[in-house]
Structures are given as structure tokens and as C-alpha cells.
Amino acid sequence: MPSFTLQQVAQHKSQNSCWVIIKNKVYDVTEFLPEHPGGAAIILKYGGRDATSAYEPIHPPDALDKNLPASKHLGYLNGESINILQQEKLKAKKTKDERRVELARQRMPPLSRILSLMDMENVARQVLSHKALAYYSSASDDEITNSENARAFTRFFFRARVMRAVAHCDPSTTILGFRSSIPVFVSGAALAKLGHPDGELNITRAACKEGIIQMISSNSSFSAADIMASADQSQTLFFQLYKHRDDDIAERRVREMENLGYKAIFLTVDAIVAGNRERDIRSPWILEEQESGPVYFASGTSDEPKDGVNVFGTAGALVANDDRDMTWEKTIPWLRSITKLPIVIKGIQCVEDAILAAEAKVDGILLSNHGARCSSLPPLEVLYSIRQQHPEIFDKLEDSLFSDPLAGGIRRGTDIIKAVCLGAKAVGLGRPFLYAQSAYGQSGVSKIIEILRREVVTAMRLVGASTIRDLRPEMVQRVDWHPHVHVKL
């Protein structure tokens, strides 16, 4: 393949001819500009120059091979240009945010002093870049659903039983027939490399070590093949499918996952469009003003950017090509026709859809409002409503009903046990694993699994359950606290 100088690449930075450099390779992305889900402006910003630092945390390594024809892989930078780029990176002045992160990492507490998931999150919030934290922590609109997902657990209390033999306590269970050491799995969450260079691989290796199951997002920052290659041969991995609007493309994706060895398909139905995550959208402006100072309205002129505001945020564009016309009547039979893997519907947010899922004879449902990406009921409240109104659904779905309070809802092992008492087979966590691997890598992920295991076993013993099968709905009571108001007549 031919080689290029930096000067040659720099000549191609317009909509008519746009080249970018990624890991010292040169690509012609001109024809891809109108197809890019996030819009052409994001790519043109790096037209004619090195885009590696912006590209790598967001895209799997094989993304260019899959999305650009071989003819657009133009060649490599020549040796002199590679040296120049390396020298520029060494001499580049660190941003204020980079210096903040560097200092925060020098002041991290020993991992042994992390006692809870909130301890881990507090450390992660200090050491994550502003961009990564804004993406991981943001929720939709005023983020009310985000706080309510967690508050929901405070409305449920145990009706603990005593005088039960709990010296031997086994917290293990099965999820879709696959063993898990505790009733917890890793929910699919995108872009783990924003927080750590090894990203999802940290979670995969720790999940194997600790004996829990990981669900891989369609939008992982490592490819599904890379993640599977890093997994142990005995390890169980599920795949979270964002269905492409083109059935042929979606079918190829499903068959690829089946061939790679993924054990179930979790069809995502709660994120057909990106949520309105304003904290994530504002992130570039905050970083810009940290470096250059405040930006003010210029009277008498239009301050509207030529290309408008990027309302997609860090990764909202990743769902731009998803199928927005999925239906129970069409999509489930289609998916059944192309795979023999178990099918779980991820994103049930009301009792009525839980009924439809059972009637569609899917293998399981995952209660989720996609990390508070829209203003829906907390998953725990939906789980409680199913238990109260249609408990037969638990029988129709056998042992495959899951609860997914992804948006910071799970704080403790007691939260997990509350969900299991109400009928959840297991509980998925997303953000806690992102925070843990961002702060301490693989060891951080192992640490929070160990914390959850200890808290789960403690909670089981205190409510009088020696196995997961002993956890019953009558062990939990929902209580709304209303202050007593003295009325003066």
C-alpha cells in the first residue's frame, strides 16, 4: 500500500475530499460523510489530520473494516510523518481536565478501602474524564427517573423470618439455564474504553474470575469478536442486540453472534432513539470554556453554529440506524426464524408489555428504562406491579424474568434480594461495572462483585433464606411513608 506525508493528507479536509488518519493509517471517508449517524461535521472536524484519539474510545477496532470498502483504505503514513505525530503528542500541552484526572489518579484510595458500590462510584467520579463521566452518568431530561430508579428501593422493606438454618448459604442461581455465582449479571453498556484502555475486556475477565455472566452491548468499544476472544472457553456471554432497520444487516449480526458463541440475544426495545441527555450534550462546551473562558452571546449577530448543536452527545448517534418499526407481530417471529438462541426482550416498562412478551413466548424479559434514558417507571415498581396484577407471567416465562435497575438504582446487595423476592431471576447492573473498571481496571470489577456477594449473602441470612429458592414475595412489603400532619381546626 502507498505511503503518505502529513502534508498530503492535510489537503483533504473538505466535504468534497475528506481523509483521516487513524493509528497511522490513511482512510478516505468522503463518501461516508452523509451516512455517518452523528453527522458529517464530527468527521470534518478531523479532516486532513489524525483522528485516533477521538476515534478509539468510541469505535471497535474493526469498525472501519466493516464500514469502509477496501478501496477507501488508502495506505499508511510514511516514517517521517509518524515520527512527527509522536513528537507532537509528547509535546502537546495537557488540558485542564487531563491534569485534573492525572492528579486524581495519584490520590486514589487503596482498593482494600472500597467497601461499597458508592465508594467505588465516588472514586470513579474523581478520576474519569469529564467527557466519560458526562456520558456514563447522564440521564434524560431533568434526570428525575434516574433518582427515582434508586429511590424505588427505599419503598420496599423486608419482612424477615428468624429461626431459620442459614449457616450454609448458597447465593448461586441460573440465568437462562446458565450458572451464576450470585443473582447478578453485567448489563450491556456501551463505550467502556472511555474510562479505561482495556474497557469491556476488564469486565469480561473479572466476570469469568467471579463466576457471573456478562451481556455485551452492540455498541461496545471492543468488537464482539475481540471480547469473545478474551473470554474463557467455559464463560457465558450474552449479546445485547440493537436491531438495524435493514433486516439483512440485522440478520448478519445475529448470525455472527451465534457463530462467535454468544448464548442468548437480548433484543433492545427501550432505546429506538437517543434519550435527551443534556448533561452529555453540554460536555464539549464545558471543556471548551475550561480552556478558553466563557462564551457569551454576541449582540446583533447570529451565534447559531453553522452546523447546529450536536444533540446526539457522545454516543447518541449509535442508535441512528436502529429499527423504529419493531412490533410484536413482526419482529419476534423474524428473530425466531434466524436464530435458535434464547430471546430476551430488554426494555419492558409496563405490565401490559410484559403480558405481550409472555404471549409472544419469548424466553425472558428484562425490565429496564435504559438507564433512565426516558421518563418511565422505575423497573422495581414495574416488577412489583407484575407481581401484584399478573403473577402468572412468572410461570409463563418460567425462570427467566429479570430486573434491570441500570440507572444507579442498585446500591446494595439488599436491593438485589428485594428484586429477587418479587420474582426477578437476576438483576443486571451497568454503570457500577463501568465505574469500577474505569477506576481500578479488572481488579475494580472483581472488587464490586465480591462486595455484592458479601452483601447478598448477609441479606439472605438476615431474612432467613439459605438458598435463592427460599426468597419469596411475602418477604417484602412496599411502604409509602406519609408524614403525620396535625391539623388545627
Coordinates of C-alpha atoms in Angstrom, one line a residue:
M1 CA 0.0 0.0 0.0
P2 CA 1.2 3.5 -0.7
S3 CA 2.5 5.8 2.0
F4 CA 1.6 9.5 2.6
T5 CA 3.0 12.6 4.2
L6 CA 1.1 14.7 6.7
Q7 CA 1.1 17.5 4.1
Q8 CA -0.6 15.3 1.5
V9 CA -3.3 14.2 4.0
A10 CA -3.9 17.8 5.1
Q11 CA -5.0 18.7 1.6
H12 CA -8.1 16.6 2.0
K13 CA -10.3 18.2 4.7
S14 CA -13.5 19.2 2.8
Q15 CA -16.8 17.6 2.0
N16 CA -15.5 17.0 -1.5
S17 CA -12.5 15.2 -0.3
C18 CA -12.1 14.1 3.3
W19 CA -9.2 11.9 4.6
V20 CA -8.4 11.0 8.2
I21 CA -5.5 9.3 9.9
I22 CA -6.3 6.6 12.5
K23 CA -3.4 4.7 14.1
N24 CA -1.1 5.8 11.3
K25 CA -3.4 4.5 8.5
V26 CA -5.0 6.8 6.0
Y27 CA -8.7 6.5 5.1
D28 CA -10.9 8.3 2.5
V29 CA -14.2 8.9 4.3
T30 CA -15.6 11.3 1.8
E31 CA -18.5 9.0 0.6
F32 CA -19.2 8.0 4.3
L33 CA -19.8 11.6 5.4
P34 CA -23.6 11.7 4.6
E35 CA -24.0 8.2 6.1
H36 CA -22.3 8.9 9.4
P37 CA -25.0 8.6 12.1
G38 CA -23.6 11.5 14.0
G39 CA -23.5 13.8 11.0
A40 CA -20.7 14.9 8.7
A41 CA -19.5 17.7 11.0
I42 CA -18.0 15.4 13.5
I43 CA -15.7 13.7 10.9
L44 CA -14.9 17.0 9.1
K45 CA -13.6 18.4 12.4
Y46 CA -10.7 15.9 12.0
G47 CA -10.5 16.1 8.2
G48 CA -6.9 16.0 6.9
R49 CA -5.4 15.1 10.3
D50 CA -5.0 12.5 13.0
A51 CA -8.4 11.4 14.5
T52 CA -7.1 8.5 16.6
S53 CA -7.7 10.0 20.0
A54 CA -11.3 10.8 19.1
Y55 CA -12.0 7.5 17.3
E56 CA -10.6 4.8 19.5
P57 CA -12.7 5.2 22.7
I58 CA -15.9 5.2 20.6
H59 CA -15.4 2.6 17.9
P60 CA -14.4 -1.1 17.9
P61 CA -11.1 -1.7 16.2
D62 CA -12.8 -3.5 13.3
A63 CA -15.4 -0.7 12.6
L64 CA -13.5 0.7 9.6
D65 CA -13.1 -2.7 8.1
K66 CA -16.8 -3.3 8.3
N67 CA -18.0 0.2 7.2
L68 CA -15.5 1.3 4.6
P69 CA -14.7 -0.7 1.4
A70 CA -11.1 -1.8 0.9
S71 CA -10.7 0.8 -1.8
K72 CA -11.0 3.6 0.8
H73 CA -8.2 2.2 2.9
L74 CA -5.6 4.3 1.1
G75 CA -2.3 3.4 2.8
Y76 CA 0.0 4.4 5.7
L77 CA 1.8 7.5 6.9
N78 CA 5.4 7.4 6.0
G79 CA 8.0 7.0 8.7
E80 CA 8.9 10.7 9.0
S81 CA 5.2 11.7 9.4
I82 CA 4.8 9.0 12.1
N83 CA 7.7 10.4 14.0
I84 CA 6.3 13.9 13.7
L85 CA 2.9 12.8 15.1
Q86 CA 4.7 11.0 18.0
Q87 CA 6.7 14.1 18.8
E88 CA 3.6 16.3 18.7
K89 CA 1.8 14.0 21.1
L90 CA 4.8 14.2 23.5
K91 CA 4.9 18.0 23.3
A92 CA 1.2 18.5 23.5
K93 CA 0.1 20.6 26.4
K94 CA -2.3 18.7 28.7
T95 CA -5.8 20.2 29.1
K96 CA -7.0 21.3 32.5
D97 CA -9.3 18.3 32.6
E98 CA -6.4 15.9 31.8
R99 CA -4.3 17.5 34.6
R100 CA -7.2 17.1 37.0
V101 CA -7.6 13.4 36.1
E102 CA -3.8 12.8 36.5
L103 CA -3.8 14.4 39.9
A104 CA -6.9 12.5 41.0
R105 CA -5.4 9.2 40.0
Q106 CA -2.4 9.9 42.2
R107 CA -4.8 10.3 45.1
M108 CA -6.9 7.2 44.7
P109 CA -7.5 5.2 47.9
P110 CA -6.3 1.6 48.2
L111 CA -8.8 -0.9 46.7
S112 CA -9.0 -2.5 50.1
R113 CA -10.7 0.6 51.4
I114 CA -13.6 0.4 48.9
L115 CA -16.4 -1.0 51.0
S116 CA -19.5 -0.3 48.8
L117 CA -20.6 0.4 45.3
M118 CA -21.0 4.1 46.2
D119 CA -17.4 4.1 47.5
M120 CA -16.3 2.9 44.0
E121 CA -18.5 5.4 42.2
N122 CA -17.2 8.3 44.2
V123 CA -13.6 7.4 43.2
A124 CA -14.6 6.9 39.6
R125 CA -16.3 10.3 39.5
Q126 CA -12.9 11.9 40.5
V127 CA -10.7 10.0 38.1
L128 CA -12.9 9.9 35.0
S129 CA -12.5 12.5 32.3
H130 CA -15.3 15.0 32.1
K131 CA -16.5 13.5 28.8
A132 CA -16.6 10.0 30.1
L133 CA -18.4 10.9 33.3
A134 CA -21.0 13.0 31.4
Y135 CA -21.7 10.1 29.2
Y136 CA -21.8 7.4 31.9
S137 CA -23.8 9.4 34.4
S138 CA -26.2 11.3 32.3
A139 CA -29.9 10.5 32.0
S140 CA -32.8 12.1 30.1
D141 CA -34.4 15.5 30.6
D142 CA -34.2 16.6 34.3
E143 CA -32.9 13.2 35.4
I144 CA -35.9 12.6 37.7
T145 CA -36.2 9.0 36.5
N146 CA -32.5 8.5 37.3
S147 CA -33.0 9.4 41.0
E148 CA -36.4 7.5 41.2
N149 CA -34.8 4.3 40.0
A150 CA -32.7 4.3 43.2
R151 CA -35.4 5.8 45.4
A152 CA -37.8 2.9 44.5
F153 CA -35.7 0.5 46.6
T154 CA -36.3 2.6 49.7
R155 CA -40.0 2.0 49.5
F156 CA -39.6 -1.8 50.0
F157 CA -38.8 -3.4 53.3
F158 CA -38.1 -6.9 54.3
R159 CA -40.5 -9.0 56.4
A160 CA -37.6 -11.0 57.7
R161 CA -38.0 -14.5 59.1
V162 CA -36.0 -15.7 62.0
M163 CA -35.1 -19.1 63.5
R164 CA -34.1 -20.4 60.0
A165 CA -31.0 -22.5 59.4
V166 CA -28.7 -20.2 57.4
A167 CA -25.2 -21.3 58.4
H168 CA -24.8 -22.6 54.9
C169 CA -26.0 -20.0 52.5
D170 CA -25.8 -20.5 48.7
P171 CA -26.4 -17.4 46.6
S172 CA -25.9 -19.1 43.2
T173 CA -28.6 -19.3 40.6
T174 CA -29.1 -19.9 36.9
I175 CA -29.9 -17.4 34.2
L176 CA -31.5 -18.9 31.0
G177 CA -30.1 -22.2 32.3
F178 CA -26.5 -20.9 32.8
R179 CA -25.0 -20.8 36.2
S180 CA -24.1 -17.6 38.0
S181 CA -22.4 -17.4 41.4
I182 CA -24.9 -14.7 42.5
P183 CA -28.2 -13.4 41.1
V184 CA -26.3 -10.6 39.3
F185 CA -25.2 -10.2 35.7
V186 CA -23.4 -7.4 33.7
S187 CA -25.9 -5.4 31.7
G188 CA -24.9 -4.3 28.3
A189 CA -23.3 -0.8 28.5
A190 CA -21.5 1.0 25.7
L191 CA -18.1 2.6 25.4
A192 CA -16.2 1.2 28.3
K193 CA -12.9 2.4 26.7
L194 CA -13.9 5.9 27.6
G195 CA -13.0 5.1 31.1
H196 CA -10.1 2.6 30.7
P197 CA -8.0 1.5 27.7
D198 CA -9.0 -2.2 28.3
G199 CA -12.7 -1.3 28.5
E200 CA -15.0 -4.3 28.3
L201 CA -12.1 -6.7 28.5
N202 CA -11.6 -5.7 32.1
I203 CA -15.2 -6.7 32.8
T204 CA -15.1 -9.9 30.8
R205 CA -12.0 -11.2 32.7
A206 CA -13.3 -10.3 36.1
A207 CA -16.8 -11.8 35.3
C208 CA -15.1 -15.1 34.5
K209 CA -13.0 -15.0 37.7
E210 CA -16.0 -14.3 39.8
G211 CA -18.4 -16.6 38.1
I212 CA -21.1 -14.2 36.7
I213 CA -22.4 -13.6 33.2
Q214 CA -21.7 -10.6 31.0
M215 CA -24.1 -9.1 28.4
I216 CA -22.2 -7.4 25.6
S217 CA -23.6 -4.2 24.0
S218 CA -23.9 -3.8 20.3
N219 CA -22.1 -0.5 20.9
S220 CA -19.1 -1.8 22.9
S221 CA -15.8 -0.1 22.3
F222 CA -14.3 -3.5 21.6
S223 CA -15.8 -5.8 18.9
A224 CA -17.9 -8.7 19.9
A225 CA -15.2 -11.0 18.4
D226 CA -12.4 -9.3 20.4
I227 CA -14.4 -9.7 23.6
M228 CA -15.2 -13.3 23.0
A229 CA -11.6 -14.0 22.2
S230 CA -10.6 -12.6 25.6
A231 CA -13.1 -14.8 27.4
D232 CA -12.5 -18.2 28.9
Q233 CA -13.9 -21.1 26.8
S234 CA -16.2 -22.0 29.7
Q235 CA -17.5 -18.5 30.1
T236 CA -21.1 -17.5 29.3
L237 CA -21.7 -14.3 27.4
F238 CA -25.0 -12.8 26.2
F239 CA -25.4 -10.3 23.4
Q240 CA -27.5 -7.1 23.5
L241 CA -28.9 -6.5 20.0
Y242 CA -29.8 -3.1 18.8
K243 CA -31.7 -4.2 15.7
H244 CA -30.7 -2.4 12.5
R245 CA -33.6 -1.1 10.4
D246 CA -32.2 -3.2 7.5
D247 CA -33.3 -6.8 8.2
D248 CA -30.4 -8.2 6.2
I249 CA -27.8 -6.3 8.2
A250 CA -29.5 -7.3 11.4
E251 CA -29.6 -10.9 10.4
R252 CA -25.9 -10.9 9.6
R253 CA -25.2 -9.5 13.1
V254 CA -27.3 -12.1 14.8
R255 CA -25.7 -15.0 12.9
E256 CA -22.3 -13.6 13.6
M257 CA -23.0 -13.6 17.4
E258 CA -24.3 -17.2 17.2
N259 CA -21.2 -18.3 15.4
L260 CA -19.0 -16.5 17.9
G261 CA -20.5 -18.4 20.7
Y262 CA -22.8 -16.0 22.4
K263 CA -25.5 -17.8 24.4
A264 CA -28.6 -15.5 24.1
I265 CA -29.9 -12.5 22.3
F266 CA -31.3 -9.6 24.3
L267 CA -33.3 -7.5 21.9
T268 CA -33.2 -3.9 23.0
V269 CA -36.6 -2.2 22.6
D270 CA -36.2 0.7 25.1
A271 CA -33.8 2.8 23.1
I272 CA -35.0 3.1 19.5
V273 CA -34.0 6.8 19.7
A274 CA -31.4 8.5 21.8
G275 CA -32.6 10.0 25.1
N276 CA -32.4 13.7 25.7
R277 CA -29.2 13.6 27.7
E278 CA -28.4 17.3 28.2
R279 CA -25.5 16.8 30.6
D280 CA -23.8 14.7 27.9
I281 CA -24.6 17.3 25.2
R282 CA -23.2 20.2 27.2
S283 CA -19.9 18.3 27.9
P284 CA -17.9 19.8 25.0
W285 CA -18.9 23.3 25.9
I286 CA -17.8 22.9 29.5
L287 CA -14.4 21.6 28.3
E288 CA -14.1 24.4 25.8
E289 CA -14.8 27.0 28.4
Q290 CA -12.3 25.4 30.9
E291 CA -9.6 26.1 28.3
S292 CA -10.7 29.3 26.7
G293 CA -13.0 31.0 29.1
P294 CA -16.8 31.8 29.0
V295 CA -18.6 32.2 25.7
Y296 CA -21.2 35.0 25.5
F297 CA -24.0 35.9 23.2
A298 CA -22.8 38.5 20.6
S299 CA -25.5 41.1 20.3
G300 CA -26.6 41.9 16.7
T301 CA -25.2 38.7 15.3
S302 CA -26.4 35.1 15.0
D303 CA -24.5 32.9 17.3
E304 CA -26.0 29.8 16.0
P305 CA -23.3 27.4 14.8
K306 CA -23.2 26.7 11.1
D307 CA -23.9 23.0 11.7
G308 CA -26.2 23.5 14.7
V309 CA -25.8 21.8 18.1
N310 CA -24.8 18.2 18.3
V311 CA -27.8 16.9 20.2
F312 CA -26.6 13.3 19.8
G313 CA -24.0 13.7 22.6
T314 CA -21.1 11.3 22.9
A315 CA -22.8 8.2 21.5
G316 CA -26.4 9.0 20.8
A317 CA -25.7 8.7 17.1
L318 CA -25.0 5.0 17.6
V319 CA -28.8 4.3 17.5
A320 CA -29.5 6.4 14.5
N321 CA -29.8 3.4 12.2
D322 CA -31.9 1.3 14.6
D323 CA -35.3 -0.1 13.7
R324 CA -38.1 2.1 14.8
D325 CA -40.8 0.0 13.4
M326 CA -40.4 -3.2 15.5
T327 CA -43.6 -4.9 16.5
W328 CA -44.6 -8.0 18.5
E329 CA -46.3 -9.4 15.4
K330 CA -43.4 -8.9 13.0
T331 CA -40.1 -8.7 14.9
I332 CA -40.3 -11.6 17.3
P333 CA -41.2 -14.2 14.6
W334 CA -38.5 -12.8 12.4
L335 CA -35.9 -13.1 15.1
R336 CA -37.1 -16.6 15.9
S337 CA -36.7 -17.6 12.3
I338 CA -33.0 -16.7 12.1
T339 CA -31.6 -18.0 15.4
K340 CA -32.1 -20.8 17.8
L341 CA -30.6 -18.8 20.7
P342 CA -32.8 -17.8 23.6
I343 CA -34.5 -14.4 23.1
V344 CA -35.0 -11.9 25.9
I345 CA -36.8 -8.6 25.4
K346 CA -34.7 -5.9 27.0
G347 CA -36.7 -2.8 27.9
I348 CA -40.1 -3.8 29.2
Q349 CA -41.6 -0.8 31.1
C350 CA -45.2 -1.7 31.9
V351 CA -47.3 -4.7 32.9
E352 CA -49.2 -4.7 29.5
D353 CA -46.0 -5.3 27.5
A354 CA -44.9 -8.0 30.0
I355 CA -48.1 -9.8 29.1
L356 CA -47.5 -9.4 25.4
A357 CA -44.0 -10.7 25.8
A358 CA -45.3 -13.8 27.6
E359 CA -47.9 -14.3 24.8
A360 CA -45.1 -14.0 22.2
K361 CA -43.4 -16.9 24.0
V362 CA -40.0 -15.1 24.4
D363 CA -37.6 -16.8 26.8
G364 CA -37.4 -13.9 29.2
I365 CA -37.9 -10.2 29.7
L366 CA -35.6 -7.6 31.2
L367 CA -37.3 -4.7 33.0
S368 CA -35.5 -1.6 32.1
N369 CA -35.9 2.1 31.2
H370 CA -32.5 2.1 29.6
G371 CA -30.6 3.7 32.4
A372 CA -33.3 6.4 32.9
R373 CA -33.0 7.4 29.3
C374 CA -36.7 8.2 29.3
S375 CA -39.2 9.1 32.0
S376 CA -40.6 5.7 32.7
L377 CA -41.5 3.9 36.0
P378 CA -38.5 2.5 38.0
P379 CA -38.0 -1.2 37.0
L380 CA -38.6 -2.3 40.6
E381 CA -42.1 -0.7 40.6
V382 CA -42.9 -2.5 37.3
L383 CA -41.7 -5.7 38.8
Y384 CA -43.9 -5.1 41.8
S385 CA -46.9 -4.3 39.6
I386 CA -46.4 -7.6 37.7
R387 CA -46.3 -9.5 40.9
Q388 CA -49.5 -7.8 42.2
Q389 CA -51.6 -7.8 39.0
H390 CA -50.4 -10.7 36.9
P391 CA -48.3 -13.2 38.9
E392 CA -49.0 -15.9 36.3
I393 CA -46.5 -14.1 34.0
F394 CA -43.7 -15.5 36.2
D395 CA -44.9 -19.1 35.4
K396 CA -45.3 -18.4 31.7
L397 CA -41.7 -17.0 31.5
E398 CA -40.6 -19.9 33.7
D399 CA -37.4 -18.7 35.5
S400 CA -36.4 -16.0 33.0
L401 CA -37.7 -12.7 34.4
F402 CA -35.0 -10.2 35.0
S403 CA -34.9 -6.7 36.6
D404 CA -32.5 -4.1 35.3
P405 CA -32.3 -1.0 37.5
L406 CA -29.4 0.2 35.4
A407 CA -29.5 3.9 36.2
G408 CA -27.8 3.9 39.6
G409 CA -30.7 2.1 41.1
I410 CA -28.8 -0.7 42.7
R411 CA -26.8 0.4 45.7
R412 CA -26.6 -2.7 47.8
G413 CA -27.0 -6.4 47.9
T414 CA -30.2 -5.8 49.8
D415 CA -31.6 -4.2 46.7
I416 CA -30.8 -7.3 44.7
I417 CA -32.5 -9.5 47.2
K418 CA -35.7 -7.3 47.2
A419 CA -35.9 -7.7 43.4
V420 CA -35.4 -11.5 43.7
C421 CA -38.0 -11.8 46.3
L422 CA -40.5 -10.1 44.0
G423 CA -39.7 -12.6 41.2
A424 CA -36.6 -11.4 39.4
K425 CA -34.4 -14.3 38.5
A426 CA -31.4 -12.0 38.5
V427 CA -30.5 -8.3 38.4
G428 CA -28.4 -6.6 35.8
L429 CA -26.0 -3.7 36.7
G430 CA -24.4 -1.5 34.1
R431 CA -22.9 1.7 35.5
P432 CA -21.3 0.2 38.6
F433 CA -19.2 -2.0 36.4
L434 CA -18.2 0.9 34.1
Y435 CA -17.2 2.9 37.2
A436 CA -15.3 0.0 38.7
Q437 CA -13.2 -0.8 35.6
S438 CA -12.6 2.9 34.9
A439 CA -11.1 3.4 38.4
Y440 CA -9.2 0.2 39.1
G441 CA -9.5 -1.9 35.9
Q442 CA -10.2 -5.6 36.2
S443 CA -9.4 -5.6 39.9
G444 CA -12.1 -3.0 40.5
V445 CA -14.7 -5.1 38.8
S446 CA -13.7 -8.2 40.9
K447 CA -14.0 -6.0 44.0
I448 CA -17.6 -4.9 43.5
I449 CA -18.6 -8.4 42.7
E450 CA -17.0 -9.5 45.9
I451 CA -18.8 -6.7 47.7
L452 CA -22.2 -7.7 46.2
R453 CA -21.6 -11.3 47.0
R454 CA -20.9 -10.5 50.7
E455 CA -23.9 -8.2 50.9
V456 CA -26.2 -10.7 49.1
V457 CA -25.3 -13.5 51.5
T458 CA -25.7 -11.2 54.5
A459 CA -29.1 -10.1 53.4
M460 CA -30.2 -13.7 52.7
R461 CA -29.2 -14.8 56.2
L462 CA -30.9 -11.9 57.8
V463 CA -34.2 -12.5 56.0
G464 CA -34.0 -16.3 56.7
A465 CA -33.1 -17.7 53.3
S466 CA -30.3 -20.3 52.8
T467 CA -30.8 -20.5 49.0
I468 CA -32.2 -18.3 46.3
R469 CA -35.3 -20.6 46.1
D470 CA -36.1 -19.6 49.7
L471 CA -36.7 -15.9 48.7
R472 CA -40.5 -15.4 48.5
P473 CA -42.7 -12.4 47.6
E474 CA -44.1 -12.4 51.2
M475 CA -40.7 -11.5 52.5
V476 CA -41.0 -8.0 51.0
Q477 CA -43.5 -5.2 51.8
R478 CA -44.0 -2.0 50.0
V479 CA -44.4 1.0 52.3
D480 CA -45.1 4.6 51.4
W481 CA -44.2 6.9 54.2
H482 CA -46.5 9.9 54.7
P483 CA -45.7 12.4 57.5
H484 CA -48.5 12.8 60.0
V485 CA -49.8 16.4 59.8
H486 CA -51.5 17.9 62.8
V487 CA -54.5 19.9 61.5
K488 CA -55.7 22.8 63.5
L489 CA -59.4 23.3 63.4

